Tab-separated table of C-alpha atoms in Angstrom:
chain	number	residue	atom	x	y	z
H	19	UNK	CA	28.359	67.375	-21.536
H	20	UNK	CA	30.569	67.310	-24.285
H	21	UNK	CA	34.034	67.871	-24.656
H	22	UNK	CA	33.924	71.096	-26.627
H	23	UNK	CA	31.514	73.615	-26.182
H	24	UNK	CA	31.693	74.827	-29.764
H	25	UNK	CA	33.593	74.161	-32.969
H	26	UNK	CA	35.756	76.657	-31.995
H	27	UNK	CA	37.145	75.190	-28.539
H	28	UNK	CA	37.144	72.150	-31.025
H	29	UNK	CA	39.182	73.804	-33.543
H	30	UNK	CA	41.567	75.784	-31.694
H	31	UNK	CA	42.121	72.474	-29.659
H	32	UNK	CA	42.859	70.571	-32.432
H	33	UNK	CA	45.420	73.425	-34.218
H	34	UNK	CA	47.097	73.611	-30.767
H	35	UNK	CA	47.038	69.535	-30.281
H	36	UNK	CA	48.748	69.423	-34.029
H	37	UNK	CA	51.455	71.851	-33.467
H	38	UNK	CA	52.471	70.356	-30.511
H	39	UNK	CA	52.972	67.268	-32.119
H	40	UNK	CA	54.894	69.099	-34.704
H	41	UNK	CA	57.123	70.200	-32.494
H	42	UNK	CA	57.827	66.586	-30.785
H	43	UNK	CA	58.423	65.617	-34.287
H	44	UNK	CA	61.422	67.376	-34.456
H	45	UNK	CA	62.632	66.511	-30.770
H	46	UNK	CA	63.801	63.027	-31.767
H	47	UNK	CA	65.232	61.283	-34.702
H	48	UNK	CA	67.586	59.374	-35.368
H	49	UNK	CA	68.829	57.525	-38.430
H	50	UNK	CA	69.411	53.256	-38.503
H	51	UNK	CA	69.168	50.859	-41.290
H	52	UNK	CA	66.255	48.673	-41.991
H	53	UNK	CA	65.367	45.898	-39.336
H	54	UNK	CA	67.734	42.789	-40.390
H	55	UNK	CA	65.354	40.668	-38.118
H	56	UNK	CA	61.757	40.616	-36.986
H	57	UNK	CA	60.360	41.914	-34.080
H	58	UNK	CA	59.334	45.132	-32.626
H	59	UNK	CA	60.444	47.375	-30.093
H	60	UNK	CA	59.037	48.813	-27.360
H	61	UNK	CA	59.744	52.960	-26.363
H	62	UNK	CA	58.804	54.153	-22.891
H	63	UNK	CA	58.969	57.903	-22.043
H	64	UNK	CA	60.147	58.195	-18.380
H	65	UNK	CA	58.858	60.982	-16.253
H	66	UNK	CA	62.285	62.001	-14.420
H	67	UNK	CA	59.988	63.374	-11.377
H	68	UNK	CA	58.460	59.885	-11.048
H	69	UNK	CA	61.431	57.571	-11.899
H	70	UNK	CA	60.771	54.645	-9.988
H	71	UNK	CA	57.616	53.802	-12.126
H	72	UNK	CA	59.850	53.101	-14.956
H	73	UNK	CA	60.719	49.647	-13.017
H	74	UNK	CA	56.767	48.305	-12.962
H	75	UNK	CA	56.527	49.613	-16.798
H	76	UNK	CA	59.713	47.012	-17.372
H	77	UNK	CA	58.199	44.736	-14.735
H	78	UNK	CA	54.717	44.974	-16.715
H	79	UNK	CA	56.570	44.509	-20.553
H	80	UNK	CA	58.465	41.489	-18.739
H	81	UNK	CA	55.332	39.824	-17.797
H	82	UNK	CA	53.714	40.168	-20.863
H	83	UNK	CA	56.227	37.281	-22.238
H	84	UNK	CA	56.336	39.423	-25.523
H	85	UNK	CA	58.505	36.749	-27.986
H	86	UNK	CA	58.443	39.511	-30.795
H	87	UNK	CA	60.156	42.081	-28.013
H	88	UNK	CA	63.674	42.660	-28.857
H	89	UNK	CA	64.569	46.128	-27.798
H	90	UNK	CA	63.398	48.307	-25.242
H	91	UNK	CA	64.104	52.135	-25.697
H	92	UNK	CA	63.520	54.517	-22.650
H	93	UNK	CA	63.374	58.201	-23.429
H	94	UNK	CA	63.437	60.912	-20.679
H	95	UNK	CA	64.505	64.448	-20.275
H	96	UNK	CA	68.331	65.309	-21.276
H	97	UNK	CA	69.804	66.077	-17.700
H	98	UNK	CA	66.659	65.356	-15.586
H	99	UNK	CA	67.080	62.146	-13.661
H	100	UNK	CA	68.773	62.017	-10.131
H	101	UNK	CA	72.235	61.619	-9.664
H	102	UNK	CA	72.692	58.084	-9.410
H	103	UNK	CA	68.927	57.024	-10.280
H	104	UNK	CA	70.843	55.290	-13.880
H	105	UNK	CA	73.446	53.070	-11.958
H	106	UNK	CA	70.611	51.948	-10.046
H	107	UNK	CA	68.850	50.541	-12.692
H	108	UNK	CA	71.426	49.478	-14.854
């Protein structure tokens, strides 16, 4: 069975998928010069209901021995985590 019945389910799918990502365009930004080194970095969005999984993502990038890895950025709800959940991993 496909995934859409018609070209509309496809359509109105894809008009709701693209707004959506229109709005998450405007959730973050933020404004840094250009790279004065190479190498990437890595962003990890952090369910705050699940936190503890963000330790086996890290655990996971660590193993990876990823030489071009120079920053890791990890994005989660303003507000959301548990009281003391950031100490923790800190």
């Amino acid at each position: 069975m496909e995934k859409y019945k018609t070209y509309l389910h496809f359509l109105s799918a894809k008009i709701y998928k693209d707004f959506r990502r229109y709005q998450m365009s405007k959730l973050i930004s933020w404004d840094t010069p250009a790279p004065t080194e190479s190498g990437c970095t890595a962003i990890i969005a952090m369910c705050s209901r699940i936190p503890y999984i963000l330790s086996a993502n890290l655990d996971c990038l660590v193993s990876s021995r990823w030489d071009a890895l120079k920053e890791i950025i990890i994005v989660v709800e303003q507000g959301a985590l548990l009281q003391g959940f950031r100490e923790k991993s800190l």
